[in-house]
Amino acid sequence: MHERSLVQALIRQVEEVVREERSSDTKQPRITEVCVAIGPLSGVEPVLVQNAFQQLKTGSRLAEACLKMDKTPLQASCRDCGALCTIESFQFVCSVCRSRSLQVVSGDEFKLLAVTVDESHDQPAEQC
Amino acid sequence: MSSSNSRTIVVDRDIQQDRKRQAEALRQRMTLQGTLVVNLVSSPGAGKTSLLEATARHWKDQYRMAVLVGDIATDRDAERLAPLVPVQQLTTGGACHLEIELVERGLAALPDEAFDFLFIENIGNLVCPASHDVAEHCRVVLISTTEGDDKPAKYPKMFRTSNAMVITKTDLLPHLPFSTQAVIEDARNIHDDITSLSVCALDQSGIDRWCEWLEEQRSTMLQRAGTI
């Protein structure tokens, strides 16, 4: 169960992104949505990520934010025939030529895709 | 709800970007000073400490090795290794994996850094340590014959990200329904390039080949360092 540690890193990263984006004369925007990509080979379980996020966001700048998770497919390109394959059940075998020499091109990531902020301050946040 | 003031900032950044950079910087420092960093991962009780004891006995004074031992609650593994090699305990207080900060702290607590091999004995867990770069040059997954030969497919990330798989406790093979061939085949369906080795730490069988493999990895690293 290392999702908490990774979600802590995510929250720090989101706070950093918002800090970098904000010019000095604007007020602190409200963070309304955080969008991440999670692949089957990321080593994290989306349900546990969502739970950890809901717990850890309390008291942070992300308290009102929703977490949106884009689940990416596990795909690899074949070094022998060049085919792009979708990997099922973690069997890294080319669906065209049966080669096992495959390079993962997507599906091993856990990354922050985007942060949505609301810069108006008089409206209540939507419930997640 | 008006959304006129809503703005989306596109980021597209690895969540562990900072930790990965930190790990890469340490790996480069280790490369330049000639230290091969090996991250040992396995289930609890697969024989990581026994493998390290056997490695230290095999090399004797031929190479300088040190160990950082991750443990949730005790320093029992560090106590076992202390008579043989410099060792530093990393007690995680419940965390299921090691992270780069702990490794850096442990490294700083060792008497010096001039080692040929630095082993990081990770927490016994085939899941979480797979996602954390601890500045290793090689990740080695141990699988003991008593665990069963179905492990690679059950823990694909660990086997996909490991450079070598060491089958341990091979002296028990005659008594167990464990097929070395099946486990290698299973691992290769996940990671075609994985190196397979077999050892029995108790009688030192296979330890010579394991040590040779480590020496080869270090030579390759030194060659690469020479071209930096």
mmCIF file of C-alpha atoms in Angstrom:
data_model
loop_
_atom_site.group_PDB
_atom_site.id
_atom_site.type_symbol
_atom_site.label_atom_id
_atom_site.label_comp_id
_atom_site.label_asym_id
_atom_site.label_seq_id
_atom_site.Cartn_x
_atom_site.Cartn_y
_atom_site.Cartn_z
ATOM 1 C CA MET A 1 0.000 0.000 0.000
ATOM 2 C CA HIS A 2 2.254 2.777 -1.251
ATOM 3 C CA GLU A 3 -0.542 4.808 -2.807
ATOM 4 C CA ARG A 4 -0.536 7.265 0.106
ATOM 5 C CA SER A 5 3.093 8.115 -0.487
ATOM 6 C CA LEU A 6 2.450 8.653 -4.201
ATOM 7 C CA VAL A 7 -0.686 10.720 -3.583
ATOM 8 C CA GLN A 8 1.326 12.912 -1.188
ATOM 9 C CA ALA A 9 3.794 13.484 -4.039
ATOM 10 C CA LEU A 10 0.851 14.244 -6.362
ATOM 11 C CA ILE A 11 -0.591 16.835 -3.972
ATOM 12 C CA ARG A 12 2.816 18.527 -3.623
ATOM 13 C CA GLN A 13 3.155 18.592 -7.391
ATOM 14 C CA VAL A 14 -0.295 20.123 -7.920
ATOM 15 C CA GLU A 15 0.439 22.823 -5.325
ATOM 16 C CA GLU A 16 3.712 23.559 -7.092
ATOM 17 C CA VAL A 17 2.036 23.780 -10.516
ATOM 18 C CA VAL A 18 -0.561 26.241 -9.222
ATOM 19 C CA ARG A 19 2.133 28.320 -7.490
ATOM 20 C CA GLU A 20 4.215 28.467 -10.691
ATOM 21 C CA GLU A 21 1.185 29.485 -12.771
ATOM 22 C CA ARG A 22 -0.034 32.252 -10.530
ATOM 23 C CA SER A 23 1.245 35.721 -11.290
ATOM 24 C CA SER A 24 2.002 37.757 -8.176
ATOM 25 C CA ASP A 25 -0.948 40.116 -8.523
ATOM 26 C CA THR A 26 -3.696 37.481 -8.698
ATOM 27 C CA LYS A 27 -5.485 35.895 -5.785
ATOM 28 C CA GLN A 28 -5.072 32.238 -4.946
ATOM 29 C CA PRO A 29 -7.271 30.285 -7.366
ATOM 30 C CA ARG A 30 -9.451 27.459 -6.164
ATOM 31 C CA ILE A 31 -8.309 24.055 -7.416
ATOM 32 C CA THR A 32 -11.406 22.284 -8.699
ATOM 33 C CA GLU A 33 -10.075 19.257 -10.549
ATOM 34 C CA VAL A 34 -6.928 17.195 -10.782
ATOM 35 C CA CYS A 35 -6.601 14.830 -13.709
ATOM 36 C CA VAL A 36 -4.139 11.930 -13.646
ATOM 37 C CA ALA A 37 -3.296 9.056 -15.999
ATOM 38 C CA ILE A 38 -2.933 5.580 -14.510
ATOM 39 C CA GLY A 39 -1.789 2.569 -16.505
ATOM 40 C CA PRO A 40 -2.109 -1.140 -15.652
ATOM 41 C CA LEU A 41 1.687 -1.335 -15.153
ATOM 42 C CA SER A 42 1.878 1.786 -12.989
ATOM 43 C CA GLY A 43 1.932 -0.293 -9.825
ATOM 44 C CA VAL A 44 -0.938 1.641 -8.288
ATOM 45 C CA GLU A 45 -4.529 0.677 -7.735
ATOM 46 C CA PRO A 46 -6.988 3.403 -8.851
ATOM 47 C CA VAL A 47 -9.474 2.708 -6.021
ATOM 48 C CA LEU A 48 -6.725 3.124 -3.423
ATOM 49 C CA VAL A 49 -5.440 6.259 -5.156
ATOM 50 C CA GLN A 50 -8.914 7.785 -5.010
ATOM 51 C CA ASN A 51 -9.298 6.848 -1.315
ATOM 52 C CA ALA A 52 -5.880 8.241 -0.424
ATOM 53 C CA PHE A 53 -6.651 11.449 -2.349
ATOM 54 C CA GLN A 54 -9.957 11.972 -0.534
ATOM 55 C CA GLN A 55 -8.192 11.541 2.820
ATOM 56 C CA LEU A 56 -5.041 13.508 2.137
ATOM 57 C CA LYS A 57 -6.584 16.516 0.372
ATOM 58 C CA THR A 58 -8.288 17.624 3.617
ATOM 59 C CA GLY A 59 -6.606 20.714 4.936
ATOM 60 C CA SER A 60 -4.573 21.235 1.753
ATOM 61 C CA ARG A 61 -5.053 23.668 -1.133
ATOM 62 C CA LEU A 62 -6.786 20.780 -2.902
ATOM 63 C CA ALA A 63 -9.552 20.353 -0.309
ATOM 64 C CA GLU A 64 -12.280 21.182 -2.850
ATOM 65 C CA ALA A 65 -10.738 19.346 -5.793
ATOM 66 C CA CYS A 66 -12.074 16.247 -7.531
ATOM 67 C CA LEU A 67 -9.679 13.597 -8.768
ATOM 68 C CA LYS A 68 -10.310 12.399 -12.310
ATOM 69 C CA MET A 69 -8.453 9.265 -13.346
ATOM 70 C CA ASP A 70 -7.820 8.407 -17.001
ATOM 71 C CA LYS A 71 -7.010 4.736 -17.257
ATOM 72 C CA THR A 72 -4.537 4.225 -20.080
ATOM 73 C CA PRO A 73 -4.214 0.906 -21.921
ATOM 74 C CA LEU A 74 -1.020 -1.138 -21.737
ATOM 75 C CA GLN A 75 0.541 -0.919 -25.192
ATOM 76 C CA ALA A 76 3.891 -1.955 -26.570
ATOM 77 C CA SER A 77 5.664 -1.766 -29.896
ATOM 78 C CA CYS A 78 7.376 -4.850 -31.280
ATOM 79 C CA ARG A 79 11.126 -4.468 -31.841
ATOM 80 C CA ASP A 80 11.018 -7.194 -34.481
ATOM 81 C CA CYS A 81 8.023 -6.375 -36.696
ATOM 82 C CA GLY A 82 7.125 -2.875 -35.525
ATOM 83 C CA ALA A 83 3.500 -3.710 -34.696
ATOM 84 C CA LEU A 84 1.745 -1.797 -31.932
ATOM 85 C CA CYS A 85 0.129 -4.327 -29.575
ATOM 86 C CA THR A 86 -2.263 -4.029 -26.677
ATOM 87 C CA ILE A 87 -0.933 -6.248 -23.900
ATOM 88 C CA GLU A 88 -3.509 -8.488 -22.272
ATOM 89 C CA SER A 89 -2.926 -10.188 -18.902
ATOM 90 C CA PHE A 90 0.660 -8.847 -18.833
ATOM 91 C CA GLN A 91 1.778 -11.352 -21.446
ATOM 92 C CA PHE A 92 4.381 -9.412 -23.412
ATOM 93 C CA VAL A 93 4.057 -11.293 -26.671
ATOM 94 C CA CYS A 94 3.568 -9.576 -30.055
ATOM 95 C CA SER A 95 0.074 -10.283 -31.373
ATOM 96 C CA VAL A 96 1.406 -10.290 -34.958
ATOM 97 C CA CYS A 97 4.763 -12.107 -34.991
ATOM 98 C CA ARG A 98 4.772 -13.642 -31.450
ATOM 99 C CA SER A 99 8.090 -11.976 -30.600
ATOM 100 C CA ARG A 100 8.669 -11.239 -26.916
ATOM 101 C CA SER A 101 10.949 -8.291 -27.624
ATOM 102 C CA LEU A 102 8.531 -5.485 -26.872
ATOM 103 C CA GLN A 103 8.963 -1.894 -25.807
ATOM 104 C CA VAL A 104 6.225 -0.484 -23.582
ATOM 105 C CA VAL A 105 4.853 2.734 -25.084
ATOM 106 C CA SER A 106 1.997 3.380 -22.680
ATOM 107 C CA GLY A 107 0.429 1.903 -19.581
ATOM 108 C CA ASP A 108 3.300 2.104 -17.095
ATOM 109 C CA GLU A 109 2.593 5.683 -16.127
ATOM 110 C CA PHE A 110 1.134 7.420 -13.109
ATOM 111 C CA LYS A 111 1.267 11.037 -14.105
ATOM 112 C CA LEU A 112 -0.370 14.364 -13.542
ATOM 113 C CA LEU A 113 -2.093 15.393 -16.751
ATOM 114 C CA ALA A 114 -3.847 18.631 -15.843
ATOM 115 C CA VAL A 115 -5.090 20.860 -13.052
ATOM 116 C CA THR A 116 -8.296 22.894 -13.338
ATOM 117 C CA VAL A 117 -8.562 26.055 -11.300
ATOM 118 C CA ASP A 118 -11.401 28.474 -10.734
ATOM 119 C CA GLU A 119 -10.294 32.046 -10.360
ATOM 120 C CA SER A 120 -13.671 33.451 -9.302
ATOM 121 C CA HIS A 121 -13.972 33.592 -5.543
ATOM 122 C CA ASP A 122 -17.627 34.077 -4.876
ATOM 123 C CA GLN A 123 -18.992 30.746 -5.971
ATOM 124 C CA PRO A 124 -19.259 27.576 -3.948
ATOM 125 C CA ALA A 125 -17.326 24.586 -5.175
ATOM 126 C CA GLU A 126 -19.151 21.741 -6.829
ATOM 127 C CA GLN A 127 -19.353 18.602 -4.814
ATOM 128 C CA CYS A 128 -17.111 15.792 -5.978
ATOM 129 C CA MET B 1 -22.475 27.760 -11.745
ATOM 130 C CA SER B 2 -20.605 29.920 -14.187
ATOM 131 C CA SER B 3 -17.409 28.420 -15.518
ATOM 132 C CA SER B 4 -16.106 31.575 -17.126
ATOM 133 C CA ASN B 5 -13.216 31.787 -14.681
ATOM 134 C CA SER B 6 -12.351 28.129 -14.884
ATOM 135 C CA ARG B 7 -8.989 27.381 -16.449
ATOM 136 C CA THR B 8 -7.197 24.124 -17.131
ATOM 137 C CA ILE B 9 -3.431 23.988 -16.772
ATOM 138 C CA VAL B 10 -1.937 21.162 -18.835
ATOM 139 C CA VAL B 11 0.944 19.528 -16.973
ATOM 140 C CA ASP B 12 1.724 16.008 -18.265
ATOM 141 C CA ARG B 13 4.389 15.217 -15.651
ATOM 142 C CA ASP B 14 5.389 11.999 -13.880
ATOM 143 C CA ILE B 15 4.150 12.092 -10.290
ATOM 144 C CA GLN B 16 7.518 10.841 -9.087
ATOM 145 C CA GLN B 17 9.511 13.211 -11.297
ATOM 146 C CA ASP B 18 11.386 14.820 -8.397
ATOM 147 C CA ARG B 19 12.245 11.513 -6.736
ATOM 148 C CA LYS B 20 13.339 10.036 -10.062
ATOM 149 C CA ARG B 21 15.661 12.988 -10.668
ATOM 150 C CA GLN B 22 17.065 12.606 -7.174
ATOM 151 C CA ALA B 23 17.622 8.872 -7.818
ATOM 152 C CA GLU B 24 19.252 9.552 -11.188
ATOM 153 C CA ALA B 25 21.658 12.053 -9.631
ATOM 154 C CA LEU B 26 22.700 9.531 -6.971
ATOM 155 C CA ARG B 27 23.044 6.755 -9.572
ATOM 156 C CA GLN B 28 25.371 8.958 -11.633
ATOM 157 C CA ARG B 29 27.460 9.763 -8.562
ATOM 158 C CA MET B 30 27.738 6.035 -7.785
ATOM 159 C CA THR B 31 28.637 5.259 -11.418
ATOM 160 C CA LEU B 32 31.439 7.821 -11.436
ATOM 161 C CA GLN B 33 32.940 6.463 -8.226
ATOM 162 C CA GLY B 34 32.691 2.868 -9.468
ATOM 163 C CA THR B 35 29.984 1.598 -7.116
ATOM 164 C CA LEU B 36 27.413 -0.755 -8.627
ATOM 165 C CA VAL B 37 24.104 -0.311 -6.788
ATOM 166 C CA VAL B 38 21.947 -3.457 -6.630
ATOM 167 C CA ASN B 39 18.354 -3.346 -5.389
ATOM 168 C CA LEU B 40 17.312 -6.746 -4.015
ATOM 169 C CA VAL B 41 13.562 -7.313 -3.957
ATOM 170 C CA SER B 42 11.452 -10.347 -3.059
ATOM 171 C CA SER B 43 8.648 -11.687 -0.873
ATOM 172 C CA PRO B 44 9.431 -11.857 2.854
ATOM 173 C CA GLY B 45 11.649 -14.821 3.630
ATOM 174 C CA ALA B 46 12.865 -15.502 0.087
ATOM 175 C CA GLY B 47 16.473 -15.326 1.234
ATOM 176 C CA LYS B 48 17.778 -11.817 0.514
ATOM 177 C CA THR B 49 19.886 -11.655 3.677
ATOM 178 C CA SER B 50 21.164 -15.214 3.194
ATOM 179 C CA LEU B 51 22.156 -14.375 -0.393
ATOM 180 C CA LEU B 52 24.098 -11.349 0.853
ATOM 181 C CA GLU B 53 25.830 -13.405 3.551
ATOM 182 C CA ALA B 54 26.825 -15.984 0.922
ATOM 183 C CA THR B 55 28.007 -13.203 -1.434
ATOM 184 C CA ALA B 56 30.202 -11.665 1.277
ATOM 185 C CA ARG B 57 31.676 -15.106 2.112
ATOM 186 C CA HIS B 58 32.388 -15.812 -1.554
ATOM 187 C CA TRP B 59 34.172 -12.524 -2.245
ATOM 188 C CA LYS B 60 35.925 -12.253 1.115
ATOM 189 C CA ASP B 61 38.265 -9.303 0.546
ATOM 190 C CA GLN B 62 38.147 -9.405 -3.249
ATOM 191 C CA TYR B 63 35.589 -6.590 -3.460
ATOM 192 C CA ARG B 64 34.439 -3.928 -1.061
ATOM 193 C CA MET B 65 30.704 -4.304 -0.502
ATOM 194 C CA ALA B 66 28.229 -2.590 1.777
ATOM 195 C CA VAL B 67 24.553 -3.152 2.493
ATOM 196 C CA LEU B 68 21.608 -0.904 3.284
ATOM 197 C CA VAL B 69 18.923 -3.080 4.853
ATOM 198 C CA GLY B 70 15.299 -2.046 4.830
ATOM 199 C CA ASP B 71 13.198 -3.436 7.620
ATOM 200 C CA ILE B 72 9.789 -2.442 8.904
ATOM 201 C CA ALA B 73 10.442 -2.946 12.597
ATOM 202 C CA THR B 74 13.684 -4.692 13.570
ATOM 203 C CA ASP B 75 17.410 -4.647 12.922
ATOM 204 C CA ARG B 76 17.717 -8.441 12.802
ATOM 205 C CA ASP B 77 18.955 -8.552 9.196
ATOM 206 C CA ALA B 78 21.507 -5.823 9.867
ATOM 207 C CA GLU B 79 22.746 -7.781 12.907
ATOM 208 C CA ARG B 80 23.248 -10.859 10.746
ATOM 209 C CA LEU B 81 25.263 -8.963 8.152
ATOM 210 C CA ALA B 82 27.281 -6.732 10.482
ATOM 211 C CA PRO B 83 30.041 -9.312 11.194
ATOM 212 C CA LEU B 84 30.649 -9.643 7.443
ATOM 213 C CA VAL B 85 30.241 -6.228 5.782
ATOM 214 C CA PRO B 86 29.530 -2.562 6.580
ATOM 215 C CA VAL B 87 25.778 -2.361 6.984
ATOM 216 C CA GLN B 88 23.264 0.340 7.733
ATOM 217 C CA GLN B 89 19.724 -0.343 8.870
ATOM 218 C CA LEU B 90 16.842 1.572 7.262
ATOM 219 C CA THR B 91 13.816 1.073 9.496
ATOM 220 C CA THR B 92 10.741 2.276 7.655
ATOM 221 C CA GLY B 93 8.317 2.318 10.590
ATOM 222 C CA GLY B 94 5.640 0.447 8.693
ATOM 223 C CA ALA B 95 6.239 1.643 5.143
ATOM 224 C CA CYS B 96 6.117 -1.184 2.636
ATOM 225 C CA HIS B 97 8.983 -0.039 0.405
ATOM 226 C CA LEU B 98 12.160 2.024 0.433
ATOM 227 C CA GLU B 99 12.345 5.481 -1.102
ATOM 228 C CA ILE B 100 15.320 7.470 -2.292
ATOM 229 C CA GLU B 101 15.413 9.767 0.771
ATOM 230 C CA LEU B 102 15.898 6.773 3.096
ATOM 231 C CA VAL B 103 18.644 5.392 0.885
ATOM 232 C CA GLU B 104 20.476 8.722 0.859
ATOM 233 C CA ARG B 105 20.233 8.929 4.627
ATOM 234 C CA GLY B 106 21.524 5.357 5.010
ATOM 235 C CA LEU B 107 24.377 5.991 2.617
ATOM 236 C CA ALA B 108 25.441 9.055 4.584
ATOM 237 C CA ALA B 109 25.544 6.948 7.754
ATOM 238 C CA LEU B 110 27.944 4.355 6.291
ATOM 239 C CA PRO B 111 31.606 4.794 7.321
ATOM 240 C CA ASP B 112 32.596 5.799 3.786
ATOM 241 C CA GLU B 113 31.307 5.446 0.257
ATOM 242 C CA ALA B 114 34.205 3.803 -1.533
ATOM 243 C CA PHE B 115 32.538 0.485 -2.269
ATOM 244 C CA ASP B 116 32.597 -1.649 -5.393
ATOM 245 C CA PHE B 117 29.088 -2.911 -4.672
ATOM 246 C CA LEU B 118 26.295 -1.340 -2.666
ATOM 247 C CA PHE B 119 23.364 -3.659 -2.033
ATOM 248 C CA ILE B 120 19.993 -2.308 -1.027
ATOM 249 C CA GLU B 121 17.954 -5.017 0.643
ATOM 250 C CA ASN B 122 14.408 -3.790 0.091
ATOM 251 C CA ILE B 123 11.343 -4.533 2.223
ATOM 252 C CA GLY B 124 9.951 -8.018 1.592
ATOM 253 C CA ASN B 125 7.148 -7.148 -0.824
ATOM 254 C CA LEU B 126 6.690 -7.908 -4.519
ATOM 255 C CA VAL B 127 4.320 -5.003 -5.162
ATOM 256 C CA CYS B 128 5.266 -1.555 -3.858
ATOM 257 C CA PRO B 129 9.071 -1.596 -4.262
ATOM 258 C CA ALA B 130 8.513 -2.131 -8.013
ATOM 259 C CA SER B 131 7.410 1.509 -8.396
ATOM 260 C CA HIS B 132 10.310 3.165 -6.559
ATOM 261 C CA ASP B 133 13.683 4.006 -8.046
ATOM 262 C CA VAL B 134 16.285 3.789 -5.269
ATOM 263 C CA ALA B 135 19.190 4.755 -7.557
ATOM 264 C CA GLU B 136 19.982 1.153 -8.446
ATOM 265 C CA HIS B 137 21.898 0.107 -11.547
ATOM 266 C CA CYS B 138 20.354 -3.358 -11.319
ATOM 267 C CA ARG B 139 17.149 -4.593 -9.819
ATOM 268 C CA VAL B 140 17.249 -8.246 -8.846
ATOM 269 C CA VAL B 141 14.131 -10.160 -7.863
ATOM 270 C CA LEU B 142 14.516 -13.284 -5.730
ATOM 271 C CA ILE B 143 12.011 -16.090 -5.851
ATOM 272 C CA SER B 144 12.364 -19.019 -3.486
ATOM 273 C CA THR B 145 11.354 -22.513 -4.478
ATOM 274 C CA THR B 146 8.959 -22.679 -1.506
ATOM 275 C CA GLU B 147 6.893 -19.785 -2.878
ATOM 276 C CA GLY B 148 5.693 -21.665 -5.935
ATOM 277 C CA ASP B 149 6.552 -21.215 -9.596
ATOM 278 C CA ASP B 150 3.546 -19.025 -10.421
ATOM 279 C CA LYS B 151 4.922 -15.762 -9.015
ATOM 280 C CA PRO B 152 6.066 -13.837 -12.124
ATOM 281 C CA ALA B 153 2.610 -13.601 -13.704
ATOM 282 C CA LYS B 154 1.124 -12.585 -10.342
ATOM 283 C CA TYR B 155 3.561 -9.710 -9.866
ATOM 284 C CA PRO B 156 4.173 -8.550 -13.438
ATOM 285 C CA LYS B 157 5.530 -5.097 -12.672
ATOM 286 C CA MET B 158 8.271 -6.469 -10.442
ATOM 287 C CA PHE B 159 9.427 -9.006 -13.008
ATOM 288 C CA ARG B 160 9.070 -6.543 -15.904
ATOM 289 C CA THR B 161 11.307 -4.014 -14.140
ATOM 290 C CA SER B 162 13.945 -6.446 -12.819
ATOM 291 C CA ASN B 163 17.179 -7.158 -14.668
ATOM 292 C CA ALA B 164 17.646 -10.562 -13.097
ATOM 293 C CA MET B 165 15.666 -13.235 -11.296
ATOM 294 C CA VAL B 166 17.456 -15.367 -8.723
ATOM 295 C CA ILE B 167 15.774 -18.637 -7.788
ATOM 296 C CA THR B 168 16.759 -19.396 -4.184
ATOM 297 C CA LYS B 169 16.617 -22.458 -1.884
ATOM 298 C CA THR B 170 17.342 -24.805 -4.776
ATOM 299 C CA ASP B 171 18.373 -27.547 -2.300
ATOM 300 C CA LEU B 172 14.649 -28.012 -1.623
ATOM 301 C CA LEU B 173 13.770 -28.674 -5.273
ATOM 302 C CA PRO B 174 13.549 -32.478 -4.890
ATOM 303 C CA HIS B 175 10.842 -32.018 -2.250
ATOM 304 C CA LEU B 176 8.676 -29.395 -3.936
ATOM 305 C CA PRO B 177 6.328 -29.156 -6.914
ATOM 306 C CA PHE B 178 8.397 -26.271 -8.297
ATOM 307 C CA SER B 179 9.462 -26.207 -11.942
ATOM 308 C CA THR B 180 12.482 -24.008 -12.662
ATOM 309 C CA GLN B 181 11.640 -24.233 -16.360
ATOM 310 C CA ALA B 182 8.058 -23.049 -15.729
ATOM 311 C CA VAL B 183 9.120 -20.072 -13.624
ATOM 312 C CA ILE B 184 11.690 -18.972 -16.220
ATOM 313 C CA GLU B 185 9.135 -19.306 -19.006
ATOM 314 C CA ASP B 186 6.577 -17.359 -16.929
ATOM 315 C CA ALA B 187 9.103 -14.584 -16.267
ATOM 316 C CA ARG B 188 10.168 -14.392 -19.904
ATOM 317 C CA ASN B 189 6.566 -13.878 -21.045
ATOM 318 C CA ILE B 190 6.673 -10.695 -18.973
ATOM 319 C CA HIS B 191 10.281 -9.688 -19.504
ATOM 320 C CA ASP B 192 12.127 -11.414 -22.318
ATOM 321 C CA ASP B 193 15.584 -10.067 -21.378
ATOM 322 C CA ILE B 194 15.513 -11.102 -17.718
ATOM 323 C CA THR B 195 18.608 -13.059 -16.625
ATOM 324 C CA SER B 196 17.850 -16.227 -14.631
ATOM 325 C CA LEU B 197 20.163 -17.569 -11.952
ATOM 326 C CA SER B 198 19.740 -20.312 -9.348
ATOM 327 C CA VAL B 199 21.379 -20.417 -5.938
ATOM 328 C CA CYS B 200 21.397 -22.195 -2.632
ATOM 329 C CA ALA B 201 22.910 -19.849 -0.072
ATOM 330 C CA LEU B 202 23.264 -22.626 2.544
ATOM 331 C CA ASP B 203 25.695 -24.740 0.523
ATOM 332 C CA GLN B 204 26.964 -21.838 -1.657
ATOM 333 C CA SER B 205 25.912 -23.584 -4.885
ATOM 334 C CA GLY B 206 25.324 -21.105 -7.711
ATOM 335 C CA ILE B 207 26.894 -18.287 -5.692
ATOM 336 C CA ASP B 208 29.964 -18.237 -7.960
ATOM 337 C CA ARG B 209 27.792 -17.644 -11.043
ATOM 338 C CA TRP B 210 25.739 -14.988 -9.180
ATOM 339 C CA CYS B 211 28.932 -13.167 -8.204
ATOM 340 C CA GLU B 212 30.252 -13.409 -11.769
ATOM 341 C CA TRP B 213 27.031 -11.853 -13.022
ATOM 342 C CA LEU B 214 27.449 -8.974 -10.550
ATOM 343 C CA GLU B 215 31.071 -8.496 -11.659
ATOM 344 C CA GLU B 216 29.927 -8.386 -15.308
ATOM 345 C CA GLN B 217 27.312 -5.748 -14.456
ATOM 346 C CA ARG B 218 29.950 -3.663 -12.693
ATOM 347 C CA SER B 219 32.356 -3.950 -15.670
ATOM 348 C CA THR B 220 29.605 -2.803 -18.019
ATOM 349 C CA MET B 221 28.868 0.125 -15.720
ATOM 350 C CA LEU B 222 32.565 1.072 -15.553
ATOM 351 C CA GLN B 223 32.846 0.940 -19.340
ATOM 352 C CA ARG B 224 29.835 3.218 -19.632
ATOM 353 C CA ALA B 225 31.271 5.560 -16.986
ATOM 354 C CA GLY B 226 34.438 5.817 -19.077
ATOM 355 C CA THR B 227 32.460 7.185 -21.986
ATOM 356 C CA ILE B 228 30.589 9.805 -19.943
#
